[in-house]
Protein backbone atom coordinates (compact mmCIF):
# COMPACT_ATOMS: atom_id res chain seq x y z
CA UNK A 1 0.00 0.00 0.00
CA UNK A 2 0.98 3.64 -0.12
CA UNK A 3 1.80 3.65 3.61
CA UNK A 4 4.54 1.04 3.11
CA UNK A 5 6.48 3.16 0.60
CA UNK A 6 8.70 4.86 3.26
CA UNK A 7 9.61 1.40 4.59
CA UNK A 8 10.53 0.24 1.07
CA UNK A 9 12.68 3.33 0.49
CA UNK A 10 14.45 2.88 3.84
CA UNK A 11 15.11 -0.76 2.94
CA UNK A 12 16.74 0.27 -0.33
CA UNK A 13 18.88 2.84 1.51
CA UNK A 14 20.01 0.22 4.01
CA UNK A 15 20.85 -2.18 1.17
CA UNK A 16 22.92 0.55 -0.43
CA UNK A 17 24.82 1.17 2.81
CA UNK A 18 25.52 -2.54 3.10
CA UNK A 19 26.90 -2.80 -0.40
CA UNK A 20 30.62 -3.47 -0.38
CA UNK A 21 31.14 -3.31 -4.15
CA UNK A 22 33.61 -0.44 -3.90
CA UNK A 23 35.57 -2.30 -1.25
CA UNK A 24 35.60 -5.50 -3.30
CA UNK A 25 36.80 -3.69 -6.42
CA UNK A 26 39.54 -1.99 -4.38
CA UNK A 27 40.61 -5.37 -3.04
CA UNK A 28 40.68 -6.78 -6.59
CA UNK A 29 42.75 -3.88 -7.88
CA UNK A 30 45.20 -4.14 -4.99
CA UNK A 31 45.61 -7.89 -4.62
CA UNK A 32 45.26 -9.26 -8.16
CA UNK A 33 48.01 -9.02 -10.76
CA UNK A 34 47.36 -6.61 -13.61
CA UNK A 35 47.21 -9.50 -16.11
CA UNK A 36 44.40 -11.20 -14.18
CA UNK A 37 42.44 -8.11 -13.12
CA UNK A 38 39.81 -8.30 -15.89
CA UNK A 39 39.11 -11.96 -15.20
CA UNK A 40 38.82 -11.32 -11.46
CA UNK A 41 36.42 -8.41 -12.04
CA UNK A 42 34.34 -10.55 -14.40
CA UNK A 43 34.15 -13.33 -11.81
CA UNK A 44 33.09 -10.80 -9.17
CA UNK A 45 30.24 -9.56 -11.39
CA UNK A 46 29.25 -13.12 -12.38
CA UNK A 47 29.00 -14.32 -8.79
CA UNK A 48 27.07 -11.20 -7.80
CA UNK A 49 24.62 -11.67 -10.66
CA UNK A 50 24.14 -15.35 -9.88
CA UNK A 51 23.43 -14.49 -6.24
CA UNK A 52 20.88 -11.89 -7.28
CA UNK A 53 19.10 -14.44 -9.45
CA UNK A 54 19.34 -17.44 -7.14
CA UNK A 55 18.14 -15.44 -4.10
CA UNK A 56 14.64 -14.74 -5.42
CA UNK A 57 14.40 -18.37 -6.60
CA UNK A 58 15.09 -19.63 -3.08
CA UNK A 59 12.67 -17.03 -1.67
CA UNK A 60 9.98 -18.28 -4.05
CA UNK A 61 10.58 -21.89 -3.05
CA UNK A 62 10.43 -20.95 0.63
CA UNK A 63 7.26 -18.95 0.02
CA UNK A 64 5.58 -22.03 -1.46
CA UNK A 65 6.82 -24.50 1.16
CA UNK A 66 7.91 -23.00 4.47
CA UNK A 67 5.37 -22.33 7.17
CA UNK A 68 2.19 -22.57 5.10
CA UNK A 69 0.63 -25.20 7.35
CA UNK A 70 1.71 -23.81 10.70
CA UNK A 71 2.30 -20.47 12.32
CA UNK A 72 5.20 -20.24 14.76
CA UNK A 73 5.02 -17.26 17.09
CA UNK A 74 7.87 -16.81 19.56
CA UNK A 75 7.10 -14.19 22.20
CA UNK A 76 10.35 -12.75 23.57
CA UNK A 77 10.58 -9.79 25.96
CA UNK A 78 12.75 -7.61 23.67
CA UNK A 79 10.66 -8.07 20.51
CA UNK A 80 7.71 -6.00 19.28
CA UNK A 81 4.24 -6.72 20.57
CA UNK A 82 3.55 -9.48 18.06
CA UNK A 83 6.72 -11.42 18.87
CA UNK A 84 8.85 -13.13 16.26
CA UNK A 85 6.69 -14.75 13.60
CA UNK A 86 7.96 -17.53 11.34
CA UNK A 87 5.78 -18.23 8.33
CA UNK A 88 6.04 -18.36 4.53
CA UNK A 89 6.54 -14.59 4.36
CA UNK A 90 9.35 -14.35 6.93
CA UNK A 91 11.15 -17.61 6.04
CA UNK A 92 13.51 -16.02 3.44
CA UNK A 93 14.57 -13.41 6.00
CA UNK A 94 15.38 -16.10 8.56
CA UNK A 95 17.38 -18.07 5.98
CA UNK A 96 19.37 -14.95 5.04
CA UNK A 97 20.00 -14.11 8.71
CA UNK A 98 21.42 -17.60 9.26
CA UNK A 99 23.58 -17.37 6.11
CA UNK A 100 24.92 -13.92 7.12
CA UNK A 101 25.74 -15.29 10.59
CA UNK A 102 27.63 -18.23 9.04
CA UNK A 103 29.52 -15.81 6.78
CA UNK A 104 30.42 -13.56 9.73
CA UNK A 105 31.76 -16.49 11.74
CA UNK A 106 33.74 -17.68 8.69
CA UNK A 107 35.23 -14.22 8.18
CA UNK A 108 36.20 -13.90 11.83
CA UNK A 109 37.97 -17.24 11.97
CA UNK A 110 39.28 -17.84 8.43
CA UNK A 111 40.01 -14.47 6.78
CA UNK A 112 43.66 -13.77 6.06
CA UNK A 113 44.95 -10.50 4.68
CA UNK A 114 46.00 -11.13 1.05
CA UNK A 115 49.37 -10.18 -0.38
CA UNK A 116 49.16 -6.77 -2.04
CA UNK A 117 50.76 -7.48 -5.40
CA UNK A 118 50.14 -4.06 -6.96
CA UNK A 119 51.81 -2.02 -4.24
CA UNK A 120 54.99 -0.14 -5.01
CA UNK A 121 56.77 -1.74 -2.05
CA UNK A 122 56.02 -5.28 -3.27
CA UNK A 123 59.10 -7.32 -4.19
CA UNK A 124 58.54 -10.78 -5.67
CA UNK A 125 60.22 -13.58 -3.79
Tab-separated table of N, CA and C in Angstrom:
chain	number	residue	atom	x	y	z
A	1	UNK	N	0.824	-1.184	0.000
A	1	UNK	CA	0.000	0.000	0.000
A	1	UNK	C	0.872	1.252	0.000
A	2	UNK	N	0.250	2.385	-0.085
A	2	UNK	CA	0.980	3.645	-0.118
A	2	UNK	C	1.715	3.893	1.187
A	3	UNK	N	1.162	3.431	2.313
A	3	UNK	CA	1.796	3.654	3.607
A	3	UNK	C	3.108	2.884	3.755
A	4	UNK	N	3.322	1.836	2.991
A	4	UNK	CA	4.540	1.045	3.114
A	4	UNK	C	5.676	1.577	2.247
A	5	UNK	N	5.439	2.613	1.469
A	5	UNK	CA	6.478	3.155	0.601
A	5	UNK	C	7.684	3.692	1.394
A	6	UNK	N	7.511	4.430	2.499
A	6	UNK	CA	8.699	4.859	3.260
A	6	UNK	C	9.530	3.681	3.759
A	7	UNK	N	8.882	2.590	4.137
A	7	UNK	CA	9.612	1.397	4.585
A	7	UNK	C	10.408	0.799	3.432
A	8	UNK	N	9.823	0.777	2.235
A	8	UNK	CA	10.528	0.243	1.072
A	8	UNK	C	11.729	1.115	0.719
A	9	UNK	N	11.574	2.426	0.795
A	9	UNK	CA	12.681	3.333	0.492
A	9	UNK	C	13.794	3.175	1.523
A	10	UNK	N	13.432	3.069	2.805
A	10	UNK	CA	14.453	2.876	3.844
A	10	UNK	C	15.182	1.536	3.646
A	11	UNK	N	14.467	0.526	3.213
A	11	UNK	CA	15.109	-0.758	2.938
A	11	UNK	C	16.134	-0.651	1.823
A	12	UNK	N	15.793	0.081	0.777
A	12	UNK	CA	16.744	0.269	-0.333
A	12	UNK	C	17.964	1.061	0.128
A	13	UNK	N	17.758	2.064	0.983
A	13	UNK	CA	18.879	2.843	1.507
A	13	UNK	C	19.781	1.952	2.342
A	14	UNK	N	19.199	1.118	3.196
A	14	UNK	CA	20.009	0.216	4.009
A	14	UNK	C	20.765	-0.790	3.144
A	15	UNK	N	20.142	-1.272	2.084
A	15	UNK	CA	20.845	-2.180	1.167
A	15	UNK	C	22.019	-1.475	0.509
A	16	UNK	N	21.834	-0.217	0.171
A	16	UNK	CA	22.923	0.551	-0.429
A	16	UNK	C	24.074	0.757	0.539
A	17	UNK	N	23.766	1.012	1.811
A	17	UNK	CA	24.825	1.168	2.805
A	17	UNK	C	25.569	-0.141	3.016
A	18	UNK	N	24.883	-1.248	2.884
A	18	UNK	CA	25.517	-2.537	3.104
A	18	UNK	C	26.296	-3.045	1.908
A	19	UNK	N	26.220	-2.352	0.804
A	19	UNK	CA	26.905	-2.797	-0.396
A	19	UNK	C	28.400	-2.551	-0.278
A	20	UNK	N	29.169	-3.581	-0.501
A	20	UNK	CA	30.620	-3.468	-0.385
A	20	UNK	C	31.289	-3.569	-1.753
A	21	UNK	N	30.584	-3.175	-2.802
A	21	UNK	CA	31.142	-3.315	-4.148
A	21	UNK	C	32.412	-2.496	-4.319
A	22	UNK	N	32.426	-1.280	-3.786
A	22	UNK	CA	33.615	-0.439	-3.901
A	22	UNK	C	34.790	-1.084	-3.174
A	23	UNK	N	34.519	-1.633	-2.009
A	23	UNK	CA	35.573	-2.302	-1.245
A	23	UNK	C	36.087	-3.535	-1.979
A	24	UNK	N	35.183	-4.299	-2.563
A	24	UNK	CA	35.597	-5.496	-3.302
A	24	UNK	C	36.426	-5.136	-4.533
A	25	UNK	N	36.028	-4.105	-5.238
A	25	UNK	CA	36.802	-3.687	-6.419
A	25	UNK	C	38.177	-3.150	-6.017
A	26	UNK	N	38.248	-2.454	-4.879
A	26	UNK	CA	39.543	-1.985	-4.384
A	26	UNK	C	40.423	-3.177	-4.021
A	27	UNK	N	39.851	-4.175	-3.398
A	27	UNK	CA	40.613	-5.375	-3.044
A	27	UNK	C	41.100	-6.090	-4.295
A	28	UNK	N	40.265	-6.157	-5.326
A	28	UNK	CA	40.684	-6.777	-6.586
A	28	UNK	C	41.831	-5.997	-7.205
A	29	UNK	N	41.708	-4.675	-7.234
A	29	UNK	CA	42.754	-3.879	-7.885
A	29	UNK	C	44.055	-3.884	-7.099
A	30	UNK	N	43.993	-4.135	-5.807
A	30	UNK	CA	45.202	-4.138	-4.992
A	30	UNK	C	45.867	-5.512	-4.936
A	31	UNK	N	45.075	-6.565	-4.912
A	31	UNK	CA	45.609	-7.889	-4.616
A	31	UNK	C	45.643	-8.848	-5.800
A	32	UNK	N	45.242	-8.400	-6.971
A	32	UNK	CA	45.260	-9.258	-8.158
A	32	UNK	C	46.243	-8.660	-9.153
A	33	UNK	N	47.051	-9.520	-9.773
A	33	UNK	CA	48.011	-9.019	-10.763
A	33	UNK	C	47.286	-8.324	-11.903
A	34	UNK	N	47.966	-7.382	-12.524
A	34	UNK	CA	47.358	-6.612	-13.606
A	34	UNK	C	46.875	-7.508	-14.741
A	35	UNK	N	47.602	-8.590	-15.018
A	35	UNK	CA	47.214	-9.497	-16.109
A	35	UNK	C	45.887	-10.213	-15.827
A	36	UNK	N	45.591	-10.443	-14.555
A	36	UNK	CA	44.396	-11.198	-14.182
A	36	UNK	C	43.257	-10.319	-13.678
A	37	UNK	N	43.419	-9.009	-13.720
A	37	UNK	CA	42.436	-8.111	-13.125
A	37	UNK	C	41.083	-8.159	-13.840
A	38	UNK	N	41.065	-8.244	-15.150
A	38	UNK	CA	39.805	-8.296	-15.891
A	38	UNK	C	39.048	-9.580	-15.576
A	39	UNK	N	39.760	-10.689	-15.520
A	39	UNK	CA	39.108	-11.963	-15.202
A	39	UNK	C	38.552	-11.948	-13.778
A	40	UNK	N	39.295	-11.378	-12.837
A	40	UNK	CA	38.818	-11.317	-11.459
A	40	UNK	C	37.589	-10.420	-11.343
A	41	UNK	N	37.590	-9.295	-12.051
A	41	UNK	CA	36.420	-8.413	-12.035
A	41	UNK	C	35.209	-9.089	-12.679
A	42	UNK	N	35.431	-9.833	-13.751
A	42	UNK	CA	34.337	-10.548	-14.403
A	42	UNK	C	33.764	-11.626	-13.481
A	43	UNK	N	34.628	-12.325	-12.762
A	43	UNK	CA	34.147	-13.332	-11.807
A	43	UNK	C	33.348	-12.675	-10.687
A	44	UNK	N	33.806	-11.524	-10.223
A	44	UNK	CA	33.089	-10.800	-9.173
A	44	UNK	C	31.680	-10.443	-9.641
A	45	UNK	N	31.551	-9.928	-10.846
A	45	UNK	CA	30.242	-9.565	-11.388
A	45	UNK	C	29.397	-10.813	-11.620
A	46	UNK	N	30.007	-11.889	-12.110
A	46	UNK	CA	29.251	-13.116	-12.379
A	46	UNK	C	28.689	-13.723	-11.097
A	47	UNK	N	29.506	-13.768	-10.050
A	47	UNK	CA	29.004	-14.320	-8.789
A	47	UNK	C	27.944	-13.420	-8.175
A	48	UNK	N	28.098	-12.112	-8.299
A	48	UNK	CA	27.071	-11.202	-7.801
A	48	UNK	C	25.762	-11.368	-8.543
A	49	UNK	N	25.832	-11.496	-9.862
A	49	UNK	CA	24.624	-11.674	-10.663
A	49	UNK	C	23.953	-13.017	-10.373
A	50	UNK	N	24.755	-14.059	-10.187
A	50	UNK	CA	24.143	-15.353	-9.880
A	50	UNK	C	23.476	-15.326	-8.507
A	51	UNK	N	24.071	-14.618	-7.546
A	51	UNK	CA	23.432	-14.493	-6.241
A	51	UNK	C	22.133	-13.718	-6.305
A	52	UNK	N	22.106	-12.679	-7.154
A	52	UNK	CA	20.884	-11.890	-7.284
A	52	UNK	C	19.782	-12.651	-8.015
A	53	UNK	N	20.144	-13.666	-8.781
A	53	UNK	CA	19.103	-14.439	-9.451
A	53	UNK	C	18.728	-15.693	-8.663
A	54	UNK	N	19.655	-16.255	-7.935
A	54	UNK	CA	19.344	-17.444	-7.139
A	54	UNK	C	18.563	-17.070	-5.879
A	55	UNK	N	18.831	-15.878	-5.316
A	55	UNK	CA	18.140	-15.440	-4.101
A	55	UNK	C	16.631	-15.406	-4.247
A	56	UNK	N	16.102	-14.727	-5.267
A	56	UNK	CA	14.639	-14.744	-5.425
A	56	UNK	C	14.083	-16.136	-5.718
A	57	UNK	N	14.854	-16.991	-6.371
A	57	UNK	CA	14.404	-18.365	-6.603
A	57	UNK	C	14.214	-19.094	-5.279
A	58	UNK	N	15.202	-18.973	-4.394
A	58	UNK	CA	15.089	-19.628	-3.083
A	58	UNK	C	13.945	-19.015	-2.282
A	59	UNK	N	13.782	-17.683	-2.366
A	59	UNK	CA	12.666	-17.032	-1.668
A	59	UNK	C	11.329	-17.549	-2.184
A	60	UNK	N	11.219	-17.745	-3.488
A	60	UNK	CA	9.981	-18.280	-4.050
A	60	UNK	C	9.700	-19.695	-3.585
A	61	UNK	N	10.751	-20.508	-3.538
A	61	UNK	CA	10.580	-21.885	-3.054
A	61	UNK	C	10.155	-21.885	-1.594
A	62	UNK	N	10.808	-21.030	-0.771
A	62	UNK	CA	10.430	-20.949	0.634
A	62	UNK	C	9.009	-20.409	0.795
A	63	UNK	N	8.617	-19.498	-0.060
A	63	UNK	CA	7.262	-18.954	0.020
A	63	UNK	C	6.222	-20.030	-0.244
A	64	UNK	N	6.535	-20.969	-1.147
A	64	UNK	CA	5.583	-22.030	-1.461
A	64	UNK	C	5.596	-23.146	-0.426
A	65	UNK	N	6.707	-23.322	0.298
A	65	UNK	CA	6.824	-24.504	1.160
A	65	UNK	C	6.896	-24.202	2.646
A	66	UNK	N	7.618	-23.186	3.041
A	66	UNK	CA	7.911	-23.000	4.468
A	66	UNK	C	6.767	-22.323	5.205
A	67	UNK	N	6.300	-22.958	6.257
A	67	UNK	CA	5.373	-22.329	7.168
A	67	UNK	C	3.955	-22.151	6.682
A	68	UNK	N	3.564	-22.747	5.580
A	68	UNK	CA	2.188	-22.566	5.096
A	68	UNK	C	1.182	-23.279	6.004
A	69	UNK	N	1.584	-24.409	6.564
A	69	UNK	CA	0.634	-25.196	7.347
A	69	UNK	C	0.646	-24.844	8.824
A	70	UNK	N	1.656	-24.145	9.280
A	70	UNK	CA	1.712	-23.811	10.697
A	70	UNK	C	2.207	-22.376	10.879
A	71	UNK	N	1.925	-21.839	12.015
A	71	UNK	CA	2.296	-20.467	12.322
A	71	UNK	C	3.078	-20.516	13.633
A	72	UNK	N	4.361	-20.227	13.574
A	72	UNK	CA	5.203	-20.243	14.764
A	72	UNK	C	5.327	-18.812	15.257
A	73	UNK	N	4.962	-18.595	16.500
A	73	UNK	CA	5.021	-17.264	17.088
A	73	UNK	C	5.812	-17.348	18.386
A	74	UNK	N	7.016	-16.778	18.384
A	74	UNK	CA	7.874	-16.812	19.564
A	74	UNK	C	7.767	-15.452	20.244
A	75	UNK	N	7.283	-15.443	21.472
A	75	UNK	CA	7.104	-14.195	22.202
A	75	UNK	C	8.291	-13.986	23.136
A	76	UNK	N	9.186	-13.070	22.759
A	76	UNK	CA	10.355	-12.750	23.569
A	76	UNK	C	10.185	-11.360	24.163
A	77	UNK	N	10.809	-11.086	25.306
A	77	UNK	CA	10.580	-9.793	25.958
A	77	UNK	C	11.118	-8.587	25.181
A	78	UNK	N	12.145	-8.750	24.365
A	78	UNK	CA	12.748	-7.613	23.672
A	78	UNK	C	12.215	-7.421	22.261
A	79	UNK	N	11.219	-8.174	21.866
A	79	UNK	CA	10.661	-8.074	20.512
A	79	UNK	C	9.420	-7.188	20.515
A	80	UNK	N	8.963	-6.785	19.334
A	80	UNK	CA	7.713	-6.001	19.278
A	80	UNK	C	6.533	-6.779	19.838
A	81	UNK	N	5.407	-6.144	19.911
A	81	UNK	CA	4.240	-6.720	20.575
A	81	UNK	C	3.808	-8.048	19.971
A	82	UNK	N	3.976	-8.234	18.682
A	82	UNK	CA	3.552	-9.478	18.057
A	82	UNK	C	4.530	-10.630	18.224
A	83	UNK	N	5.715	-10.381	18.742
A	83	UNK	CA	6.717	-11.419	18.873
A	83	UNK	C	7.410	-11.682	17.543
A	84	UNK	N	8.171	-12.730	17.485
A	84	UNK	CA	8.847	-13.132	16.257
A	84	UNK	C	7.969	-14.163	15.567
A	85	UNK	N	7.602	-13.882	14.341
A	85	UNK	CA	6.690	-14.746	13.600
A	85	UNK	C	7.480	-15.437	12.496
A	86	UNK	N	7.364	-16.762	12.434
A	86	UNK	CA	7.959	-17.530	11.341
A	86	UNK	C	6.830	-18.107	10.509
A	87	UNK	N	6.762	-17.679	9.257
A	87	UNK	CA	5.776	-18.229	8.332
A	87	UNK	C	6.361	-18.143	6.929
A	88	UNK	N	5.537	-18.347	5.911
A	88	UNK	CA	6.037	-18.360	4.531
A	88	UNK	C	6.519	-16.988	4.080
A	89	UNK	N	6.092	-15.927	4.729
A	89	UNK	CA	6.536	-14.585	4.359
A	89	UNK	C	7.896	-14.274	4.978
A	90	UNK	N	8.114	-14.690	6.226
A	90	UNK	CA	9.352	-14.349	6.934
A	90	UNK	C	10.456	-15.392	6.764
A	91	UNK	N	10.155	-16.545	6.187
A	91	UNK	CA	11.153	-17.613	6.045
A	91	UNK	C	12.398	-17.171	5.271
A	92	UNK	N	12.295	-16.454	4.132
A	92	UNK	CA	13.506	-16.021	3.439
A	92	UNK	C	14.396	-15.113	4.304
A	93	UNK	N	13.792	-14.264	5.115
A	93	UNK	CA	14.573	-13.408	6.004
A	93	UNK	C	15.325	-14.209	7.040
A	94	UNK	N	14.692	-15.250	7.589
A	94	UNK	CA	15.377	-16.095	8.560
A	94	UNK	C	16.525	-16.868	7.912
A	95	UNK	N	16.307	-17.359	6.689
A	95	UNK	CA	17.376	-18.067	5.979
A	95	UNK	C	18.556	-17.128	5.730
A	96	UNK	N	18.279	-15.899	5.286
A	96	UNK	CA	19.366	-14.947	5.040
A	96	UNK	C	20.083	-14.567	6.326
A	97	UNK	N	19.358	-14.426	7.435
A	97	UNK	CA	20.000	-14.112	8.710
A	97	UNK	C	20.954	-15.225	9.124
A	98	UNK	N	20.553	-16.467	8.922
A	98	UNK	CA	21.422	-17.596	9.258
A	98	UNK	C	22.645	-17.616	8.340
A	99	UNK	N	22.441	-17.384	7.039
A	99	UNK	CA	23.579	-17.368	6.111
A	99	UNK	C	24.546	-16.233	6.420
A	100	UNK	N	24.038	-15.037	6.761
A	100	UNK	CA	24.921	-13.918	7.119
A	100	UNK	C	25.692	-14.237	8.394
A	101	UNK	N	25.052	-14.916	9.360
A	101	UNK	CA	25.742	-15.293	10.592
A	101	UNK	C	26.859	-16.292	10.294
A	102	UNK	N	26.599	-17.263	9.421
A	102	UNK	CA	27.629	-18.226	9.036
A	102	UNK	C	28.782	-17.513	8.339
A	103	UNK	N	28.468	-16.555	7.462
A	103	UNK	CA	29.518	-15.810	6.775
A	103	UNK	C	30.342	-14.984	7.762
A	104	UNK	N	29.697	-14.349	8.729
A	104	UNK	CA	30.416	-13.556	9.726
A	104	UNK	C	31.366	-14.422	10.542
A	105	UNK	N	30.896	-15.584	10.971
A	105	UNK	CA	31.764	-16.493	11.736
A	105	UNK	C	32.925	-16.960	10.868
A	106	UNK	N	32.656	-17.281	9.598
A	106	UNK	CA	33.736	-17.681	8.694
A	106	UNK	C	34.754	-16.576	8.490
A	107	UNK	N	34.296	-15.332	8.335
A	107	UNK	CA	35.226	-14.216	8.182
A	107	UNK	C	36.072	-14.009	9.428
A	108	UNK	N	35.462	-14.117	10.577
A	108	UNK	CA	36.196	-13.896	11.825
A	108	UNK	C	37.295	-14.939	12.002
A	109	UNK	N	37.008	-16.187	11.678
A	109	UNK	CA	37.972	-17.243	11.966
A	109	UNK	C	38.896	-17.600	10.806
A	110	UNK	N	38.495	-17.346	9.558
A	110	UNK	CA	39.284	-17.843	8.432
A	110	UNK	C	39.845	-16.779	7.502
A	111	UNK	N	39.518	-15.502	7.691
A	111	UNK	CA	40.006	-14.473	6.778
A	111	UNK	C	41.477	-14.181	7.053
A	112	UNK	N	42.256	-14.151	5.984
A	112	UNK	CA	43.659	-13.773	6.064
A	112	UNK	C	43.886	-12.619	5.096
A	113	UNK	N	44.659	-11.645	5.531
A	113	UNK	CA	44.950	-10.497	4.675
A	113	UNK	C	45.742	-10.974	3.465
A	114	UNK	N	45.286	-10.662	2.250
A	114	UNK	CA	45.999	-11.126	1.053
A	114	UNK	C	47.270	-10.317	0.815
A	115	UNK	N	48.155	-10.882	0.020
A	115	UNK	CA	49.367	-10.177	-0.375
A	115	UNK	C	48.973	-9.088	-1.359
A	116	UNK	N	49.489	-7.901	-1.170
A	116	UNK	CA	49.159	-6.770	-2.042
A	116	UNK	C	50.180	-6.729	-3.168
A	117	UNK	N	49.815	-7.328	-4.297
A	117	UNK	CA	50.762	-7.476	-5.402
A	117	UNK	C	50.943	-6.203	-6.208
A	118	UNK	N	50.031	-5.266	-6.153
A	118	UNK	CA	50.139	-4.058	-6.963
A	118	UNK	C	50.661	-2.858	-6.179
A	119	UNK	N	51.203	-3.100	-4.999
A	119	UNK	CA	51.815	-2.016	-4.238
A	119	UNK	C	53.205	-1.722	-4.770
A	120	UNK	N	53.660	-0.521	-4.563
A	120	UNK	CA	54.991	-0.143	-5.015
A	120	UNK	C	56.065	-0.885	-4.202
A	121	UNK	N	55.771	-1.112	-2.918
A	121	UNK	CA	56.765	-1.743	-2.050
A	121	UNK	C	56.906	-3.243	-2.284
A	122	UNK	N	56.018	-3.825	-3.074
A	122	UNK	CA	56.022	-5.279	-3.268
A	122	UNK	C	57.269	-5.714	-4.036
A	123	UNK	N	57.944	-6.720	-3.492
A	123	UNK	CA	59.095	-7.317	-4.186
A	123	UNK	C	58.840	-8.808	-4.300
A	124	UNK	N	58.803	-9.334	-5.509
A	124	UNK	CA	58.536	-10.780	-5.666
A	124	UNK	C	59.642	-11.609	-5.044
A	125	UNK	N	59.247	-12.711	-4.477
A	125	UNK	CA	60.222	-13.585	-3.794
A	125	UNK	C	60.679	-14.693	-4.688
